[in-house]
Amino acid sequence: MSTTQRSRVVVHSKLTAVSSRPVKAGTTHNLTALDHAMGLHTLHVVFYYKHKLLGCFDLDPLRLSLSEALSLHPPVMGRMAQKPDGNWEVKCNDAGVRVYMARVATTLDQWLRSADGSEERLLTVWDDMPDDPSIWSPYRIQINEFEGGGAAIGVSCTHMHADPTCVTLLVKAWAETHRKQAIAHPLLVGESSALGGRPVDQDIIKTKSAAAYYEAKSVAAKTPLPEKKMSTATFKFSSAMIEQGLLQIHKTCPEANPFDLLAALFWTSIARLKPPKSATKHSLSICTDSRKKLCSGWHYGNALHFSMLSVPDVEEVENANGLEHVAEAVHRHVWSQNEEEFWSGVDWFGSQKGEEGKFGAAFRMYGPELTCVSMEHMNDKEPLMYAAMFDKDKKPAHVSYRVGNVEGEGFIMVMPASGGGLGRMVMVTLPEEELGQLCVAQPILSLKPTMLLSGKQA
């Protein structure tokens, strides 16, 4: 909790928020095989608001609405425990969520212009899971007040508990509860909603590519990667500029969407920064959300699906004129990930149980290859992350996502922008030297992005 002399973020108090209604005694939440696989990673999401959210949180309606929202999601307040078979479960014991209060010595606008990814981490708080997690809070919330009235809500959790969609809908449910509105996208909590409640299908594992990819990732993860200093930058593209970019690639792929365009743009731009004989630049790991394919509704936990796209012709990736062909390859690949491909991945994780029923060990899911995450599924009339309004018609000014313990070639996330429409945000984490070169890459600058949280003083 200590801060350096140069830190603009100072945490001044903490408390524990608990449910407004007790959970039934003995309630537990089992973590699935996929949940366990994400165990090396953490998740950190920051919602920025231009207006003041609260007075004194101890007495504020915001705390009351948080308690009400927590009562609908018992695993958020629970504590981790190991079952006899060695797998993790959450004891839903109403232990509560740690909430930290902080002040930021600058305005929100100045922060978005001048902070970098490293400083943004100070808006969230995190302690890694200890050997004995019985009193450890898997979720942390930090409420940050900026000079001039802006605010940021930072939520951190272990990736075993939730993925970006899940955390987004938790905060959105809190905001809707605060406004006394019905929860429009309720998270389904319980065994019936999880992806681990079906028998493993060995045939689908043997015949689909997802299982083979996860097998290869689990093997590759055993090889230590060289340490690299990673940095993060955020690019905001207007709806008009994305439309302009799509016109270029629609000649080759008329069905291409903003994700196809931006995944191809950043992949090819990053590939040109790699050494000539790099063996990794022709491959991209694409991460999509599988909820709409695998189940009805929005279930609590993890529902990510990783798949590998390789372009054999490396020159096509490097060539600036190859953008439309790479975008077409991205589009075809994403749409090829049908229900059986998703299930083959889920079943592969389930098949890794040992003799006593313990799931396989967690391994690096983001990396070692360049990984690109799509948040296109969050568009539902309006971007769901920007529907997290604690006051009527006052949408977040920006929403930031960061995954902890990303290693390897780097990480890209493409998500809707605050203005809606075709506008998109792209968050990129790369080795520091490569990121500096990427920020001045002409193919990206041709779409005139606004840079946020990139350490650019203004």
Coordinates of C-alpha atoms in Angstrom, one line a residue:
M1 CA 0.0 0.0 0.0
S2 CA 3.0 2.3 0.1
T3 CA 3.5 4.9 -2.6
T4 CA 6.6 6.5 -4.0
Q5 CA 7.3 10.2 -3.8
R6 CA 6.3 10.6 -7.4
S7 CA 3.1 8.6 -7.2
R8 CA -0.1 10.6 -8.0
V9 CA -2.3 7.9 -6.5
V10 CA -2.6 7.7 -2.7
V11 CA -4.7 5.1 -1.0
H12 CA -6.1 6.6 2.2
S13 CA -8.5 4.0 3.6
K14 CA -10.0 0.5 3.2
L15 CA -13.0 -1.4 4.3
T16 CA -14.9 -4.7 3.6
A17 CA -18.2 -4.6 1.7
V18 CA -20.6 -7.5 2.5
S19 CA -23.8 -8.8 1.1
S20 CA -27.1 -7.2 2.0
R21 CA -28.6 -10.7 2.4
P22 CA -26.9 -13.8 3.9
V23 CA -26.0 -16.7 1.6
K24 CA -27.4 -20.1 2.5
A25 CA -25.0 -21.9 4.8
G26 CA -22.8 -24.4 3.0
T27 CA -23.1 -22.9 -0.4
T28 CA -20.1 -23.5 -2.7
H29 CA -19.1 -22.7 -6.2
N30 CA -16.9 -25.2 -8.1
L31 CA -14.3 -23.8 -10.4
T32 CA -14.2 -25.5 -13.8
A33 CA -11.3 -27.1 -15.6
L34 CA -11.0 -23.9 -17.8
D35 CA -11.1 -21.7 -14.6
H36 CA -8.2 -23.7 -13.2
A37 CA -6.3 -23.3 -16.5
M38 CA -6.4 -19.5 -16.2
G39 CA -4.8 -19.6 -12.7
L40 CA -1.5 -18.0 -13.7
H41 CA -3.2 -14.8 -14.8
T42 CA -5.0 -11.9 -13.0
L43 CA -7.5 -9.5 -14.4
H44 CA -7.7 -5.7 -13.8
V45 CA -10.5 -3.5 -15.2
V46 CA -10.8 0.3 -14.7
F47 CA -14.0 2.2 -15.3
Y48 CA -13.4 6.0 -15.7
Y49 CA -16.2 8.5 -15.0
K50 CA -16.0 12.3 -15.6
H51 CA -18.4 13.0 -12.7
K52 CA -18.2 12.6 -8.9
L53 CA -19.5 9.2 -7.9
L54 CA -19.7 9.5 -4.1
G55 CA -19.4 11.5 -1.0
C56 CA -18.3 9.4 2.0
F57 CA -18.4 5.8 0.9
D58 CA -19.1 4.6 4.4
L59 CA -22.5 6.3 4.4
D60 CA -23.0 6.5 0.6
P61 CA -25.7 4.8 -1.4
L62 CA -22.9 3.5 -3.6
R63 CA -21.9 1.2 -0.8
L64 CA -25.5 0.1 -0.2
S65 CA -25.9 -0.8 -3.9
L66 CA -22.7 -2.7 -3.9
S67 CA -23.9 -4.8 -1.0
E68 CA -27.1 -5.5 -2.9
A69 CA -25.2 -6.4 -6.0
L70 CA -22.9 -8.7 -4.1
S71 CA -25.9 -10.6 -2.7
L72 CA -26.7 -11.7 -6.3
H73 CA -23.2 -13.0 -6.9
P74 CA -22.1 -15.1 -3.8
P75 CA -18.8 -16.3 -5.3
V76 CA -17.5 -12.8 -5.4
M77 CA -17.6 -12.5 -1.6
G78 CA -16.4 -16.1 -1.0
R79 CA -13.0 -17.5 -0.1
M80 CA -11.0 -20.2 -1.9
A81 CA -10.6 -23.7 -0.6
Q82 CA -9.2 -27.0 -1.9
K83 CA -11.4 -30.0 -2.1
P84 CA -10.2 -33.5 -1.3
D85 CA -9.5 -34.1 -5.0
G86 CA -7.1 -31.1 -5.0
N87 CA -9.4 -28.8 -7.1
W88 CA -10.4 -25.4 -6.0
E89 CA -13.9 -24.3 -5.0
V90 CA -15.2 -21.1 -3.6
K91 CA -16.9 -21.2 -0.1
C92 CA -19.6 -18.7 -0.4
N93 CA -19.4 -17.6 3.2
D94 CA -20.2 -13.9 3.0
A95 CA -16.6 -12.9 3.9
G96 CA -17.0 -9.8 1.7
V97 CA -14.9 -7.8 -0.8
R98 CA -12.0 -5.6 0.1
V99 CA -12.7 -2.0 -1.0
Y100 CA -9.9 0.6 -1.1
M101 CA -10.3 4.4 -1.3
A102 CA -7.7 6.6 -3.1
R103 CA -7.1 10.1 -4.3
V104 CA -5.4 11.0 -7.5
A105 CA -3.4 14.2 -7.7
T106 CA -4.5 15.3 -11.1
T107 CA -7.6 15.7 -13.2
L108 CA -9.2 12.8 -15.1
D109 CA -8.4 14.4 -18.5
Q110 CA -4.8 15.0 -17.6
W111 CA -4.5 11.4 -16.3
L112 CA -5.8 9.9 -19.5
R113 CA -3.3 12.0 -21.5
S114 CA -0.2 11.6 -19.3
A115 CA -0.4 8.3 -17.4
D116 CA 1.1 5.1 -18.8
G117 CA 0.1 1.5 -18.3
S118 CA 2.4 1.1 -15.3
E119 CA 0.9 4.1 -13.5
E120 CA -2.6 3.0 -14.3
R121 CA -1.9 -0.2 -12.3
L122 CA -2.0 2.1 -9.2
L123 CA -5.8 2.5 -9.8
T124 CA -6.3 -1.2 -8.9
V125 CA -5.0 -3.1 -5.9
W126 CA -3.8 -6.7 -5.9
D127 CA -2.1 -9.3 -3.7
D128 CA -1.3 -12.6 -5.1
M129 CA -3.1 -15.7 -3.7
P130 CA -1.2 -16.9 -0.6
D131 CA -0.5 -20.5 0.3
D132 CA -3.5 -20.4 2.7
P133 CA -6.2 -18.4 0.9
S134 CA -8.9 -19.0 3.5
I135 CA -9.0 -15.3 4.5
W136 CA -7.8 -13.9 1.2
S137 CA -10.2 -11.8 -0.9
P138 CA -10.2 -13.0 -4.6
Y139 CA -11.7 -9.6 -5.6
R140 CA -10.5 -6.2 -4.8
I141 CA -12.2 -2.9 -5.6
Q142 CA -10.4 0.5 -5.5
I143 CA -12.4 3.7 -5.9
N144 CA -10.2 6.6 -7.0
E145 CA -11.2 10.3 -6.9
F146 CA -9.5 12.7 -9.3
E147 CA -9.1 16.4 -8.8
G148 CA -12.0 18.3 -10.3
G149 CA -14.6 15.6 -9.7
G150 CA -13.7 12.6 -11.9
A151 CA -13.6 9.1 -10.6
A152 CA -12.3 5.6 -11.5
I153 CA -13.5 2.3 -10.2
G154 CA -10.7 -0.4 -10.4
V155 CA -11.7 -4.0 -10.1
S156 CA -9.1 -6.8 -9.7
C157 CA -9.6 -10.5 -9.4
T158 CA -7.9 -13.8 -10.1
H159 CA -8.6 -15.0 -13.7
M160 CA -9.7 -18.3 -12.1
H161 CA -12.8 -16.5 -11.0
A162 CA -13.7 -14.4 -14.0
D163 CA -12.9 -13.3 -17.5
P164 CA -13.2 -9.7 -18.9
T165 CA -16.9 -10.2 -19.8
C166 CA -17.8 -11.5 -16.4
V167 CA -16.1 -8.6 -14.5
T168 CA -17.7 -6.1 -16.9
L169 CA -21.2 -7.5 -16.2
L170 CA -20.5 -7.5 -12.4
V171 CA -19.8 -3.8 -12.5
K172 CA -22.7 -3.1 -14.8
A173 CA -25.0 -5.0 -12.4
W174 CA -23.7 -2.9 -9.5
A175 CA -24.5 0.3 -11.5
E176 CA -28.0 -0.9 -12.5
T177 CA -28.7 -1.8 -8.9
H178 CA -27.5 1.6 -7.8
R179 CA -29.9 3.3 -10.2
K180 CA -32.7 0.9 -9.0
Q181 CA -33.0 -0.6 -12.5
A182 CA -33.5 -4.2 -13.5
I183 CA -30.3 -6.0 -14.3
A184 CA -30.3 -6.3 -18.1
H185 CA -27.6 -8.9 -18.5
P186 CA -27.7 -11.0 -15.3
L187 CA -24.8 -13.4 -14.7
L188 CA -25.9 -17.0 -14.1
V189 CA -24.2 -18.4 -11.0
G190 CA -24.2 -22.1 -10.3
E191 CA -23.2 -25.5 -11.7
S192 CA -26.0 -25.6 -14.3
S193 CA -24.5 -22.5 -15.9
A194 CA -20.9 -23.6 -15.9
L195 CA -18.9 -25.0 -18.8
G196 CA -17.8 -28.0 -16.8
G197 CA -21.1 -29.8 -16.3
R198 CA -20.9 -32.2 -19.3
P199 CA -19.1 -35.5 -19.9
V200 CA -15.8 -35.3 -21.8
D201 CA -16.3 -36.2 -25.5
Q202 CA -13.0 -38.0 -26.5
D203 CA -14.1 -38.1 -30.2
I204 CA -14.4 -34.3 -30.4
I205 CA -11.0 -33.9 -28.8
K206 CA -9.4 -36.1 -31.4
T207 CA -11.0 -34.5 -34.4
K208 CA -10.9 -30.7 -33.7
S209 CA -8.0 -28.3 -33.8
A210 CA -8.7 -26.5 -30.5
A211 CA -7.7 -29.5 -28.4
A212 CA -4.4 -29.9 -30.4
Y213 CA -3.7 -26.2 -29.9
Y214 CA -4.2 -26.4 -26.1
E215 CA -2.0 -29.5 -26.0
A216 CA 0.8 -27.6 -27.8
K217 CA 0.4 -24.6 -25.6
S218 CA 0.7 -26.7 -22.4
V219 CA 3.9 -28.2 -23.7
A220 CA 5.3 -24.8 -24.9
A221 CA 4.6 -23.3 -21.5
K222 CA 7.1 -25.6 -19.9
T223 CA 9.9 -23.7 -21.6
P224 CA 11.0 -20.6 -19.7
L225 CA 10.7 -17.3 -21.7
P226 CA 13.4 -14.6 -21.6
E227 CA 12.4 -11.7 -19.4
K228 CA 11.3 -8.6 -21.2
K229 CA 10.2 -5.2 -19.9
M230 CA 6.6 -4.9 -21.2
S231 CA 4.8 -1.6 -21.8
T232 CA 1.2 -0.8 -22.7
A233 CA -0.5 1.8 -24.9
T234 CA -4.1 2.5 -25.9
F235 CA -5.2 3.6 -29.3
K236 CA -8.7 5.1 -29.9
F237 CA -10.1 5.0 -33.5
S238 CA -13.1 7.0 -34.5
S239 CA -16.1 5.5 -36.2
A240 CA -15.3 7.4 -39.4
M241 CA -11.7 6.2 -39.6
I242 CA -12.7 2.6 -39.0
E243 CA -15.3 2.9 -41.8
Q244 CA -12.6 4.3 -44.1
G245 CA -10.3 1.3 -43.2
L246 CA -13.1 -1.2 -43.8
L247 CA -13.8 0.2 -47.3
Q248 CA -10.2 -0.8 -48.2
I249 CA -10.6 -4.4 -47.1
H250 CA -14.2 -4.9 -48.2
K251 CA -12.9 -5.3 -51.7
T252 CA -11.4 -8.6 -50.7
C253 CA -13.7 -9.5 -47.7
P254 CA -17.1 -7.8 -47.8
E255 CA -18.1 -9.3 -44.5
A256 CA -15.1 -8.0 -42.5
N257 CA -15.8 -6.2 -39.3
P258 CA -13.8 -3.8 -37.2
F259 CA -12.1 -6.6 -35.3
D260 CA -10.9 -8.2 -38.5
L261 CA -9.5 -4.9 -39.7
L262 CA -7.7 -4.0 -36.5
A263 CA -6.4 -7.5 -35.7
A264 CA -4.8 -7.6 -39.1
L265 CA -3.5 -4.0 -38.9
F266 CA -1.7 -4.5 -35.6
W267 CA -0.6 -8.0 -36.4
T268 CA 1.1 -6.9 -39.6
S269 CA 2.5 -3.8 -38.0
I270 CA 4.0 -5.8 -35.2
A271 CA 5.4 -8.4 -37.6
R272 CA 7.4 -5.8 -39.4
L273 CA 9.1 -5.0 -36.1
K274 CA 10.4 -8.6 -35.7
P275 CA 13.8 -9.9 -36.9
P276 CA 13.7 -11.1 -40.5
K277 CA 14.0 -14.8 -39.5
S278 CA 11.5 -14.6 -36.6
A279 CA 9.6 -17.9 -36.4
T280 CA 6.7 -16.3 -34.5
K281 CA 5.5 -13.4 -36.6
H282 CA 3.3 -15.5 -39.0
S283 CA 1.1 -16.8 -36.1
L284 CA -1.6 -15.1 -34.1
S285 CA -3.5 -16.5 -31.1
I286 CA -7.1 -15.3 -31.3
C287 CA -9.2 -15.2 -28.1
T288 CA -13.0 -15.0 -28.3
D289 CA -15.8 -15.3 -25.9
S290 CA -17.9 -18.5 -26.2
R291 CA -20.9 -17.8 -24.1
K292 CA -23.3 -17.2 -27.0
K293 CA -22.1 -20.4 -28.7
L294 CA -22.1 -22.8 -25.7
C295 CA -25.0 -21.8 -23.5
S296 CA -27.9 -19.5 -23.1
G297 CA -27.3 -16.4 -21.1
W298 CA -24.2 -15.0 -19.5
H299 CA -22.6 -17.4 -17.1
Y300 CA -20.3 -16.5 -14.3
G301 CA -16.7 -17.5 -14.6
N302 CA -14.5 -18.1 -17.7
A303 CA -15.7 -18.7 -21.2
L304 CA -12.7 -17.8 -23.3
H305 CA -11.7 -19.8 -26.4
F306 CA -8.1 -19.5 -27.8
S307 CA -7.3 -20.6 -31.3
M308 CA -4.3 -20.3 -33.6
L309 CA -4.2 -18.6 -37.0
S310 CA -1.1 -19.0 -39.1
V311 CA -0.4 -17.4 -42.4
P312 CA 2.2 -19.6 -44.2
D313 CA 3.3 -16.7 -46.5
V314 CA 5.3 -14.5 -44.1
E315 CA 5.8 -12.0 -46.8
E316 CA 2.0 -11.5 -46.9
V317 CA 2.0 -10.5 -43.2
E318 CA 5.0 -8.2 -43.6
N319 CA 3.8 -6.5 -46.9
A320 CA 1.8 -3.4 -46.3
N321 CA -0.3 -4.2 -49.3
G322 CA -1.3 -7.6 -47.7
L323 CA -3.5 -6.0 -45.1
E324 CA -6.8 -6.9 -46.8
H325 CA -5.7 -10.5 -47.3
V326 CA -4.7 -10.9 -43.7
A327 CA -8.0 -9.3 -42.6
E328 CA -9.8 -11.9 -44.7
A329 CA -7.8 -14.7 -43.1
V330 CA -8.7 -13.4 -39.6
H331 CA -12.4 -13.2 -40.6
R332 CA -12.5 -16.7 -42.0
H333 CA -10.7 -18.1 -38.9
V334 CA -13.0 -16.5 -36.4
W335 CA -16.1 -17.6 -38.1
S336 CA -14.7 -21.2 -38.5
Q337 CA -14.6 -21.5 -34.7
N338 CA -18.0 -23.3 -34.4
E339 CA -19.6 -24.9 -31.5
E340 CA -17.7 -28.2 -31.9
E341 CA -14.4 -26.3 -31.8
F342 CA -15.3 -24.5 -28.6
W343 CA -16.5 -27.8 -27.0
S344 CA -13.3 -29.6 -28.1
G345 CA -11.3 -27.0 -26.1
V346 CA -13.5 -27.3 -23.0
D347 CA -13.4 -31.1 -23.2
W348 CA -9.6 -31.1 -23.6
F349 CA -9.2 -29.2 -20.3
G350 CA -11.7 -31.7 -18.7
S351 CA -9.6 -34.6 -20.0
Q352 CA -6.5 -33.5 -18.2
K353 CA -7.7 -34.8 -14.8
G354 CA -5.4 -37.1 -12.9
E355 CA -6.4 -40.4 -11.4
E356 CA -7.8 -38.8 -8.3
G357 CA -9.8 -36.2 -10.3
K358 CA -7.5 -33.2 -10.0
F359 CA -7.5 -30.9 -13.0
G360 CA -4.3 -30.3 -15.0
A361 CA -1.9 -27.6 -13.8
A362 CA -2.4 -24.0 -15.0
F363 CA -0.3 -22.8 -17.8
R364 CA 0.4 -19.6 -19.8
M365 CA -2.8 -18.9 -21.8
Y366 CA -1.8 -15.5 -23.1
G367 CA 1.3 -16.3 -25.0
P368 CA 4.0 -17.2 -25.9
E369 CA 2.7 -16.2 -29.3
L370 CA 1.2 -12.8 -30.0
T371 CA -2.4 -12.9 -28.6
C372 CA -5.3 -10.9 -29.8
V373 CA -8.6 -10.7 -27.8
S374 CA -11.9 -9.8 -29.4
M375 CA -14.6 -8.0 -27.4
E376 CA -17.0 -7.7 -30.3
H377 CA -19.5 -9.8 -28.5
M378 CA -20.0 -6.9 -26.0
N379 CA -21.9 -4.9 -28.6
D380 CA -25.6 -5.3 -27.7
K381 CA -27.4 -2.2 -29.1
E382 CA -24.7 -0.3 -27.2
P383 CA -21.3 -1.4 -25.9
L384 CA -22.1 -3.2 -22.6
M385 CA -19.0 -1.8 -20.8
Y386 CA -20.3 1.7 -21.4
A387 CA -23.7 0.8 -20.1
A388 CA -22.2 0.7 -16.5
M389 CA -23.8 4.0 -15.5
F390 CA -24.2 4.9 -11.9
D391 CA -26.1 8.0 -12.8
K392 CA -28.6 8.3 -15.6
D393 CA -27.1 9.0 -19.0
K394 CA -23.6 9.4 -17.5
K395 CA -21.6 6.7 -19.3
P396 CA -18.0 5.8 -18.5
A397 CA -15.5 8.1 -20.3
H398 CA -13.2 5.1 -20.8
V399 CA -12.9 1.5 -19.8
S400 CA -9.5 -0.2 -19.5
Y401 CA -8.6 -3.9 -19.3
R402 CA -5.3 -5.4 -18.3
V403 CA -4.3 -9.0 -17.9
G404 CA -1.6 -9.9 -15.4
N405 CA 1.4 -12.1 -16.1
V406 CA 1.3 -11.8 -19.9
E407 CA 4.5 -13.1 -21.4
G408 CA 6.0 -13.8 -24.8
E409 CA 5.4 -11.8 -28.0
G410 CA 2.6 -9.5 -26.7
F411 CA -1.0 -8.9 -26.2
I412 CA -3.7 -7.0 -28.2
M413 CA -7.3 -6.3 -27.1
V414 CA -9.8 -4.9 -29.5
M415 CA -13.0 -3.5 -27.9
P416 CA -15.8 -1.0 -28.6
A417 CA -15.1 2.6 -28.0
S418 CA -17.1 5.0 -25.8
G419 CA -18.8 6.7 -28.8
G420 CA -20.4 3.5 -30.1
G421 CA -20.8 2.8 -33.8
L422 CA -17.7 1.4 -35.5
G423 CA -15.3 3.2 -33.2
R424 CA -12.9 0.9 -31.4
M425 CA -10.2 1.0 -28.7
V426 CA -7.1 -1.1 -29.1
M427 CA -4.9 -1.9 -26.0
V428 CA -1.5 -3.2 -26.8
T429 CA 1.1 -4.7 -24.5
L430 CA 4.5 -5.3 -26.1
P431 CA 8.2 -5.4 -25.2
E432 CA 9.0 -1.7 -24.5
E433 CA 11.3 -1.1 -27.5
E434 CA 8.7 -2.6 -29.9
L435 CA 5.9 -0.6 -28.5
G436 CA 7.7 2.7 -29.0
Q437 CA 8.2 1.7 -32.7
L438 CA 4.6 0.6 -33.0
C439 CA 3.3 4.0 -31.8
V440 CA 4.8 5.7 -34.8
A441 CA 4.0 3.0 -37.4
Q442 CA 2.6 4.7 -40.4
P443 CA -0.2 2.1 -41.3
I444 CA -1.6 2.6 -37.8
L445 CA -1.2 6.4 -37.8
S446 CA -3.0 6.6 -41.2
L447 CA -6.2 5.9 -39.3
K448 CA -5.5 8.9 -37.0
P449 CA -5.9 7.2 -33.6
T450 CA -6.0 9.2 -30.3
M451 CA -3.4 7.9 -27.8
L452 CA -4.6 7.3 -24.3
L453 CA -2.7 6.1 -21.2
S454 CA 0.5 6.0 -23.2
G455 CA 2.7 8.2 -21.1
K456 CA 2.5 11.1 -23.6
Q457 CA 2.7 14.3 -21.7
A458 CA 0.2 17.0 -22.9

